[in-house]
């Protein structure tokens, strides 16, 4: 039986990836810091067969223990401070967890002499492109991060490439563009909107507080994207891949469609209050990915359209 260790297992992608791996017959172990994690109970009830191991990406010895105990053939590093907004408030913690976390995991693998036994997946991010240097972005596009989160992800990405080249380790990075769904945290704009419009339709909320409606993102469905993570680790050779839909929409587009789905007409802006607390010190205006490498090499492509994604999220809420 194949064994996988997943960090960040109780996050959005952890839920989707666990479902996928269990469906493929894997034994799944997850690293978690139980004291600071609000979704442990929900996760444990949904996936009682998953072994949860206490540990933290900032605690090297706990990582060695977790890898030793679980002896995985695949390690998926999904753990991170993953919210751009929070990274401006806690930049040092973001650097430590999001940036140095994967370095500690890779060093733990080497310390255990398991370089040849474990295939490693790093959750890289489209936020690394930040102030984009070309449109659309591909694996060769120069990085220009615009937040402490983006900067930490660039470090993590480059250290993964370095360990792959230095120690011949099977390390692959998925440069995932924004991916959403029913498990998305409520701090992210898509979930904030899908919940918000439902609350307005039910008369529980007057207006949604947002920072800006202008930024454009390449939004896909998280359930489609975890498939790409798994595919990367099934290849003979490790590599980096952009995972995206190739289409972009603005926050306003997302809002307008969500309002339409719940039957609210009129100007989308009339349902919004602009709140400067949600404006970031530096913004990423547009992200849109070119996933042709993933399509050609992995045979991966997105299955869920933007319209289906918004529908799915609003219906769930
Ligand atoms: P990100 O792309 O990883 O930062 O994902 P988010 O869902 O947090 O934000 C997507 C875009 O929506 C960014 O450009 C945000 O600045 C923008 N946005 C506008 N208003 C809000 C808001 O109230 N909350 C969040 N999270 N994002 C907002």
Tab-separated table of N, CA and C in Angstrom, residues 146-276:
chain	number	residue	atom	x	y	z
A	146	UNK	N	4.555	40.318	-4.703
A	146	UNK	CA	4.052	41.617	-4.223
A	146	UNK	C	3.588	41.575	-2.779
A	147	UNK	N	3.898	40.477	-2.073
A	147	UNK	CA	3.472	40.380	-0.670
A	147	UNK	C	4.486	39.512	0.066
A	148	UNK	N	4.529	39.622	1.401
A	148	UNK	CA	5.412	38.722	2.162
A	148	UNK	C	5.101	37.251	1.864
A	149	UNK	N	3.829	36.960	1.595
A	149	UNK	CA	3.460	35.594	1.223
A	149	UNK	C	4.129	35.196	-0.095
A	150	UNK	N	4.021	36.067	-1.101
A	150	UNK	CA	4.621	35.782	-2.406
A	150	UNK	C	6.131	35.615	-2.313
A	151	UNK	N	6.755	36.471	-1.521
A	151	UNK	CA	8.210	36.394	-1.362
A	151	UNK	C	8.599	35.074	-0.698
A	152	UNK	N	7.865	34.689	0.332
A	152	UNK	CA	8.155	33.420	1.025
A	152	UNK	C	7.978	32.235	0.076
A	153	UNK	N	6.951	32.307	-0.778
A	153	UNK	CA	6.711	31.208	-1.730
A	153	UNK	C	7.821	31.131	-2.784
A	154	UNK	N	8.392	32.283	-3.142
A	154	UNK	CA	9.504	32.256	-4.097
A	154	UNK	C	10.709	31.558	-3.459
A	155	UNK	N	10.998	31.896	-2.198
A	155	UNK	CA	12.106	31.211	-1.513
A	155	UNK	C	11.847	29.702	-1.487
A	156	UNK	N	10.641	29.330	-1.081
A	156	UNK	CA	10.303	27.906	-0.976
A	156	UNK	C	10.465	27.207	-2.329
A	157	UNK	N	9.990	27.869	-3.369
A	157	UNK	CA	10.073	27.292	-4.721
A	157	UNK	C	11.536	27.083	-5.116
A	158	UNK	N	12.340	28.117	-4.899
A	158	UNK	CA	13.736	28.026	-5.345
A	158	UNK	C	14.537	27.022	-4.522
A	159	UNK	N	14.208	26.891	-3.243
A	159	UNK	CA	14.962	25.920	-2.441
A	159	UNK	C	14.584	24.494	-2.882
A	160	UNK	N	13.351	24.322	-3.313
A	160	UNK	CA	12.942	23.006	-3.834
A	160	UNK	C	13.700	22.676	-5.120
A	161	UNK	N	13.805	23.656	-6.007
A	161	UNK	CA	14.567	23.443	-7.246
A	161	UNK	C	16.020	23.118	-6.899
A	162	UNK	N	16.551	23.861	-5.922
A	162	UNK	CA	17.946	23.650	-5.529
A	162	UNK	C	18.186	22.243	-4.971
A	163	UNK	N	17.269	21.754	-4.143
A	163	UNK	CA	17.446	20.404	-3.572
A	163	UNK	C	17.273	19.333	-4.640
A	164	UNK	N	16.404	19.595	-5.586
A	164	UNK	CA	16.241	18.643	-6.702
A	164	UNK	C	17.553	18.532	-7.468
A	165	UNK	N	18.169	19.695	-7.724
A	165	UNK	CA	19.397	19.691	-8.523
A	165	UNK	C	20.617	19.269	-7.708
A	166	UNK	N	20.668	19.648	-6.427
A	166	UNK	CA	21.847	19.360	-5.611
A	166	UNK	C	21.904	17.910	-5.169
A	167	UNK	N	20.746	17.361	-4.801
A	167	UNK	CA	20.735	16.024	-4.172
A	167	UNK	C	19.955	15.011	-4.991
A	168	UNK	N	19.595	15.403	-6.223
A	168	UNK	CA	18.902	14.473	-7.109
A	168	UNK	C	17.625	13.925	-6.456
A	169	UNK	N	16.913	14.805	-5.769
A	169	UNK	CA	15.675	14.362	-5.105
A	169	UNK	C	14.486	14.532	-6.054
A	170	UNK	N	13.466	13.700	-5.871
A	170	UNK	CA	12.252	13.796	-6.698
A	170	UNK	C	11.337	14.863	-6.081
A	171	UNK	N	11.625	16.123	-6.418
A	171	UNK	CA	10.883	17.264	-5.869
A	171	UNK	C	10.184	17.979	-7.025
A	172	UNK	N	8.869	18.113	-6.938
A	172	UNK	CA	8.109	18.820	-7.975
A	172	UNK	C	7.320	19.962	-7.344
A	173	UNK	N	7.233	21.067	-8.078
A	173	UNK	CA	6.468	22.217	-7.580
A	173	UNK	C	5.281	22.468	-8.506
A	174	UNK	N	4.118	22.536	-7.927
A	174	UNK	CA	2.928	22.909	-8.696
A	174	UNK	C	2.686	24.394	-8.489
A	175	UNK	N	2.817	25.176	-9.562
A	175	UNK	CA	2.547	26.612	-9.443
A	175	UNK	C	1.048	26.786	-9.670
A	176	UNK	N	0.307	26.665	-8.574
A	176	UNK	CA	-1.150	26.679	-8.681
A	176	UNK	C	-1.694	28.101	-8.651
A	177	UNK	N	-2.540	28.406	-9.617
A	177	UNK	CA	-3.256	29.676	-9.615
A	177	UNK	C	-4.412	29.534	-8.628
A	178	UNK	N	-5.091	30.646	-8.322
A	178	UNK	CA	-6.145	30.624	-7.290
A	178	UNK	C	-7.107	29.465	-7.536
A	179	UNK	N	-7.353	28.713	-6.498
A	179	UNK	CA	-8.298	27.607	-6.628
A	179	UNK	C	-9.194	27.607	-5.406
A	180	UNK	N	-10.458	27.434	-5.674
A	180	UNK	CA	-11.511	27.731	-4.700
A	180	UNK	C	-12.446	26.545	-4.587
A	181	UNK	N	-13.500	26.716	-3.812
A	181	UNK	CA	-14.494	25.649	-3.696
A	181	UNK	C	-15.175	25.700	-2.347
A	182	UNK	N	-15.935	24.643	-2.050
A	182	UNK	CA	-16.744	24.619	-0.839
A	182	UNK	C	-15.903	24.556	0.441
A	183	UNK	N	-14.627	24.167	0.311
A	183	UNK	CA	-13.766	24.119	1.501
A	183	UNK	C	-12.941	25.389	1.687
A	184	UNK	N	-13.143	26.379	0.842
A	184	UNK	CA	-12.328	27.588	0.899
A	184	UNK	C	-12.579	28.347	2.205
A	185	UNK	N	-11.527	28.888	2.794
A	185	UNK	CA	-11.648	29.682	4.015
A	185	UNK	C	-12.410	30.976	3.748
A	186	UNK	N	-13.100	31.448	4.759
A	186	UNK	CA	-13.981	32.616	4.574
A	186	UNK	C	-13.225	33.938	4.455
A	187	UNK	N	-11.900	33.905	4.666
A	187	UNK	CA	-11.124	35.138	4.514
A	187	UNK	C	-10.819	35.424	3.034
A	188	UNK	N	-10.937	34.409	2.178
A	188	UNK	CA	-10.647	34.597	0.755
A	188	UNK	C	-11.866	35.203	0.058
A	189	UNK	N	-11.593	35.989	-0.992
A	189	UNK	CA	-12.667	36.826	-1.536
A	189	UNK	C	-13.823	36.019	-2.139
A	190	UNK	N	-13.512	34.881	-2.762
A	190	UNK	CA	-14.587	34.103	-3.408
A	190	UNK	C	-15.588	33.582	-2.379
A	191	UNK	N	-15.061	33.058	-1.292
A	191	UNK	CA	-15.940	32.494	-0.259
A	191	UNK	C	-16.675	33.604	0.487
A	192	UNK	N	-15.962	34.710	0.653
A	192	UNK	CA	-16.586	35.861	1.306
A	192	UNK	C	-17.799	36.300	0.479
A	193	UNK	N	-17.642	36.303	-0.842
A	193	UNK	CA	-18.743	36.707	-1.722
A	193	UNK	C	-19.843	35.645	-1.756
A	194	UNK	N	-19.459	34.362	-1.907
A	194	UNK	CA	-20.506	33.333	-2.017
A	194	UNK	C	-21.342	33.278	-0.744
A	195	UNK	N	-20.694	33.409	0.397
A	195	UNK	CA	-21.438	33.430	1.676
A	195	UNK	C	-22.238	34.726	1.802
A	196	UNK	N	-21.588	35.811	1.413
A	196	UNK	CA	-22.206	37.136	1.547
A	196	UNK	C	-23.495	37.268	0.744
A	197	UNK	N	-23.482	36.816	-0.518
A	197	UNK	CA	-24.699	36.983	-1.340
A	197	UNK	C	-25.838	36.119	-0.793
A	198	UNK	N	-25.492	34.953	-0.274
A	198	UNK	CA	-26.533	34.091	0.309
A	198	UNK	C	-27.111	34.782	1.552
A	199	UNK	N	-26.243	35.363	2.348
A	199	UNK	CA	-26.718	36.075	3.545
A	199	UNK	C	-27.597	37.278	3.163
A	200	UNK	N	-27.232	37.979	2.098
A	200	UNK	CA	-28.060	39.109	1.638
A	200	UNK	C	-29.421	38.591	1.164
A	201	UNK	N	-29.391	37.526	0.371
A	201	UNK	CA	-30.648	36.968	-0.168
A	201	UNK	C	-31.580	36.510	0.958
A	202	UNK	N	-30.987	36.033	2.056
A	202	UNK	CA	-31.799	35.545	3.187
A	202	UNK	C	-32.147	36.669	4.161
A	203	UNK	N	-31.686	37.886	3.848
A	203	UNK	CA	-32.003	39.021	4.714
A	203	UNK	C	-31.168	39.096	5.983
A	204	UNK	N	-30.046	38.355	6.013
A	204	UNK	CA	-29.196	38.366	7.217
A	204	UNK	C	-28.095	39.413	7.129
A	205	UNK	N	-27.887	39.954	5.915
A	205	UNK	CA	-26.774	40.887	5.711
A	205	UNK	C	-27.238	41.966	4.742
A	206	UNK	N	-26.744	43.179	4.957
A	206	UNK	CA	-27.119	44.288	4.106
A	206	UNK	C	-26.154	44.399	2.916
A	207	UNK	N	-24.857	44.545	3.232
A	207	UNK	CA	-23.843	44.693	2.182
A	207	UNK	C	-22.590	43.903	2.538
A	208	UNK	N	-21.845	43.519	1.515
A	208	UNK	CA	-20.578	42.807	1.743
A	208	UNK	C	-19.459	43.843	1.789
A	209	UNK	N	-18.599	43.748	2.775
A	209	UNK	CA	-17.458	44.664	2.863
A	209	UNK	C	-16.290	44.086	2.082
A	210	UNK	N	-15.859	44.825	1.065
A	210	UNK	CA	-14.728	44.367	0.249
A	210	UNK	C	-13.712	45.494	0.086
A	211	UNK	N	-12.485	45.101	-0.307
A	211	UNK	CA	-11.426	46.096	-0.495
A	211	UNK	C	-11.477	46.757	-1.862
A	212	UNK	N	-11.645	45.951	-2.894
A	212	UNK	CA	-11.659	46.446	-4.273
A	212	UNK	C	-12.307	45.391	-5.166
A	213	UNK	N	-12.931	45.855	-6.251
A	213	UNK	CA	-13.587	44.918	-7.181
A	213	UNK	C	-12.764	44.709	-8.444
A	214	UNK	N	-11.635	45.424	-8.545
A	214	UNK	CA	-10.905	45.445	-9.823
A	214	UNK	C	-9.996	44.247	-10.099
A	215	UNK	N	-9.282	43.681	-9.090
A	215	UNK	CA	-8.276	42.663	-9.423
A	215	UNK	C	-8.871	41.480	-10.180
A	216	UNK	N	-8.042	40.942	-11.073
A	216	UNK	CA	-8.477	39.803	-11.894
A	216	UNK	C	-7.645	38.575	-11.529
A	217	UNK	N	-8.338	37.454	-11.436
A	217	UNK	CA	-7.673	36.213	-11.088
A	217	UNK	C	-8.084	35.104	-12.042
A	218	UNK	N	-7.213	34.106	-12.102
A	218	UNK	CA	-7.488	32.877	-12.843
A	218	UNK	C	-7.987	31.883	-11.799
A	219	UNK	N	-9.329	31.806	-11.674
A	219	UNK	CA	-9.927	30.996	-10.612
A	219	UNK	C	-10.341	29.615	-11.121
A	220	UNK	N	-9.817	28.569	-10.481
A	220	UNK	CA	-10.216	27.208	-10.814
A	220	UNK	C	-10.792	26.502	-9.599
A	221	UNK	N	-11.198	25.264	-9.791
A	221	UNK	CA	-11.791	24.471	-8.701
A	221	UNK	C	-10.718	23.599	-8.032
A	222	UNK	N	-10.611	23.726	-6.716
A	222	UNK	CA	-9.565	23.022	-5.969
A	222	UNK	C	-9.607	21.505	-6.186
A	223	UNK	N	-10.802	20.957	-6.332
A	223	UNK	CA	-10.935	19.508	-6.542
A	223	UNK	C	-10.227	19.054	-7.817
A	224	UNK	N	-10.222	19.898	-8.852
A	224	UNK	CA	-9.506	19.573	-10.094
A	224	UNK	C	-7.985	19.673	-9.876
A	225	UNK	N	-7.583	20.628	-9.042
A	225	UNK	CA	-6.158	20.954	-8.946
A	225	UNK	C	-5.356	19.914	-8.145
A	226	UNK	N	-6.006	19.260	-7.171
A	226	UNK	CA	-5.250	18.253	-6.390
A	226	UNK	C	-4.884	17.049	-7.260
A	227	UNK	N	-5.674	16.807	-8.289
A	227	UNK	CA	-5.364	15.734	-9.251
A	227	UNK	C	-3.989	15.992	-9.898
A	228	UNK	N	-3.731	17.268	-10.210
A	228	UNK	CA	-2.445	17.641	-10.824
A	228	UNK	C	-1.283	17.402	-9.859
A	229	UNK	N	-1.519	17.652	-8.570
A	229	UNK	CA	-0.456	17.416	-7.571
A	229	UNK	C	-0.042	15.947	-7.614
A	230	UNK	N	-1.059	15.102	-7.579
A	230	UNK	CA	-0.801	13.651	-7.563
A	230	UNK	C	-0.088	13.222	-8.848
A	231	UNK	N	-0.558	13.728	-9.986
A	231	UNK	CA	0.052	13.365	-11.275
A	231	UNK	C	1.540	13.715	-11.308
A	232	UNK	N	1.898	14.869	-10.720
A	232	UNK	CA	3.308	15.288	-10.741
A	232	UNK	C	4.200	14.253	-10.064
A	233	UNK	N	3.680	13.665	-8.981
A	233	UNK	CA	4.514	12.694	-8.250
A	233	UNK	C	4.496	11.307	-8.901
A	234	UNK	N	3.677	11.100	-9.917
A	234	UNK	CA	3.658	9.800	-10.600
A	234	UNK	C	4.595	9.788	-11.812
A	235	UNK	N	5.193	10.950	-12.133
A	235	UNK	CA	6.086	11.030	-13.294
A	235	UNK	C	7.460	10.450	-12.954
A	236	UNK	N	8.155	9.939	-13.957
A	236	UNK	CA	9.516	9.456	-13.717
A	236	UNK	C	10.425	10.595	-13.280
A	237	UNK	N	10.249	11.755	-13.912
A	237	UNK	CA	11.129	12.881	-13.601
A	237	UNK	C	10.366	13.995	-12.889
A	238	UNK	N	10.982	14.550	-11.862
A	238	UNK	CA	10.344	15.675	-11.168
A	238	UNK	C	10.450	16.943	-12.011
A	239	UNK	N	9.503	17.841	-11.849
A	239	UNK	CA	9.532	19.090	-12.625
A	239	UNK	C	8.529	20.082	-12.012
A	240	UNK	N	8.459	21.268	-12.597
A	240	UNK	CA	7.536	22.305	-12.116
A	240	UNK	C	6.460	22.560	-13.169
A	241	UNK	N	5.240	22.767	-12.698
A	241	UNK	CA	4.119	22.939	-13.628
A	241	UNK	C	3.178	24.051	-13.174
A	242	UNK	N	2.750	24.862	-14.134
A	242	UNK	CA	1.668	25.819	-13.890
A	242	UNK	C	0.344	25.071	-13.981
A	243	UNK	N	-0.504	25.279	-12.970
A	243	UNK	CA	-1.844	24.681	-12.964
A	243	UNK	C	-2.847	25.837	-12.895
A	244	UNK	N	-3.639	25.967	-13.942
A	244	UNK	CA	-4.521	27.130	-14.081
A	244	UNK	C	-5.648	26.788	-15.050
A	245	UNK	N	-6.525	27.773	-15.302
A	245	UNK	CA	-7.587	27.533	-16.290
A	245	UNK	C	-7.297	28.269	-17.600
A	246	UNK	N	-6.382	29.263	-17.540
A	246	UNK	CA	-6.094	30.055	-18.737
A	246	UNK	C	-7.108	31.180	-18.963
A	247	UNK	N	-8.075	31.319	-18.054
A	247	UNK	CA	-9.082	32.382	-18.192
A	247	UNK	C	-9.049	33.255	-16.939
A	248	UNK	N	-9.372	34.521	-17.094
A	248	UNK	CA	-9.390	35.367	-15.902
A	248	UNK	C	-10.687	36.158	-15.799
A	249	UNK	N	-11.046	36.461	-14.556
A	249	UNK	CA	-12.254	37.243	-14.258
A	249	UNK	C	-11.923	38.176	-13.110
A	250	UNK	N	-12.667	39.279	-13.031
A	250	UNK	CA	-12.432	40.225	-11.935
A	250	UNK	C	-13.259	39.835	-10.713
A	251	UNK	N	-12.914	40.439	-9.584
A	251	UNK	CA	-13.713	40.254	-8.368
A	251	UNK	C	-15.160	40.686	-8.663
A	252	UNK	N	-15.313	41.768	-9.446
A	252	UNK	CA	-16.656	42.242	-9.824
A	252	UNK	C	-17.428	41.174	-10.609
A	253	UNK	N	-16.738	40.504	-11.539
A	253	UNK	CA	-17.384	39.426	-12.319
A	253	UNK	C	-17.884	38.313	-11.388
A	254	UNK	N	-17.042	37.955	-10.425
A	254	UNK	CA	-17.417	36.877	-9.489
A	254	UNK	C	-18.655	37.290	-8.708
A	255	UNK	N	-18.623	38.541	-8.233
A	255	UNK	CA	-19.748	39.073	-7.457
A	255	UNK	C	-21.026	39.123	-8.297
A	256	UNK	N	-20.914	39.638	-9.524
A	256	UNK	CA	-22.097	39.790	-10.383
A	256	UNK	C	-22.750	38.442	-10.648
A	257	UNK	N	-21.926	37.431	-10.918
A	257	UNK	CA	-22.481	36.104	-11.199
A	257	UNK	C	-23.113	35.490	-9.949
A	258	UNK	N	-22.441	35.645	-8.813
A	258	UNK	CA	-22.986	35.090	-7.556
A	258	UNK	C	-24.341	35.737	-7.233
A	259	UNK	N	-24.430	37.065	-7.453
A	259	UNK	CA	-25.705	37.770	-7.198
A	259	UNK	C	-26.800	37.243	-8.113
A	260	UNK	N	-26.434	37.024	-9.373
A	260	UNK	CA	-27.408	36.536	-10.355
A	260	UNK	C	-27.936	35.153	-9.931
A	261	UNK	N	-27.038	34.322	-9.448
A	261	UNK	CA	-27.433	32.954	-9.067
A	261	UNK	C	-28.474	32.967	-7.935
A	262	UNK	N	-28.312	33.896	-6.984
A	262	UNK	CA	-29.307	33.949	-5.890
A	262	UNK	C	-30.501	34.847	-6.256
A	263	UNK	N	-30.522	35.360	-7.491
A	263	UNK	CA	-31.687	36.116	-7.964
A	263	UNK	C	-31.703	37.570	-7.528
A	264	UNK	N	-30.541	38.147	-7.241
A	264	UNK	CA	-30.494	39.575	-6.889
A	264	UNK	C	-30.083	40.377	-8.120
A	265	UNK	N	-30.937	41.331	-8.525
A	265	UNK	CA	-30.659	42.113	-9.736
A	265	UNK	C	-30.021	43.457	-9.389
A	266	UNK	N	-29.710	44.170	-10.438
A	266	UNK	CA	-29.218	45.542	-10.266
A	266	UNK	C	-27.711	45.612	-10.268
A	267	UNK	N	-27.218	46.797	-9.965
A	267	UNK	CA	-25.780	47.056	-9.994
A	267	UNK	C	-25.077	46.270	-8.882
A	268	UNK	N	-24.109	45.418	-9.239
A	268	UNK	CA	-23.393	44.648	-8.202
A	268	UNK	C	-22.827	45.544	-7.100
A	269	UNK	N	-22.402	46.758	-7.498
A	269	UNK	CA	-21.765	47.644	-6.508
A	269	UNK	C	-22.727	48.103	-5.422
A	270	UNK	N	-24.035	48.038	-5.718
A	270	UNK	CA	-24.995	48.476	-4.702
A	270	UNK	C	-25.088	47.469	-3.536
A	271	UNK	N	-24.464	46.306	-3.709
A	271	UNK	CA	-24.471	45.302	-2.629
A	271	UNK	C	-23.153	45.285	-1.850
A	272	UNK	N	-22.298	46.292	-2.123
A	272	UNK	CA	-20.945	46.283	-1.553
A	272	UNK	C	-20.636	47.585	-0.837
A	273	UNK	N	-19.929	47.485	0.281
A	273	UNK	CA	-19.304	48.656	0.896
A	273	UNK	C	-17.805	48.494	0.726
A	274	UNK	N	-17.146	49.532	0.227
A	274	UNK	CA	-15.691	49.464	0.113
A	274	UNK	C	-15.094	49.782	1.485
A	275	UNK	N	-14.313	48.837	1.987
A	275	UNK	CA	-13.724	48.948	3.325
A	275	UNK	C	-12.208	48.913	3.177
A	276	UNK	N	-11.561	50.016	3.576
A	276	UNK	CA	-10.121	50.108	3.324
A	276	UNK	C	-9.295	49.090	4.119
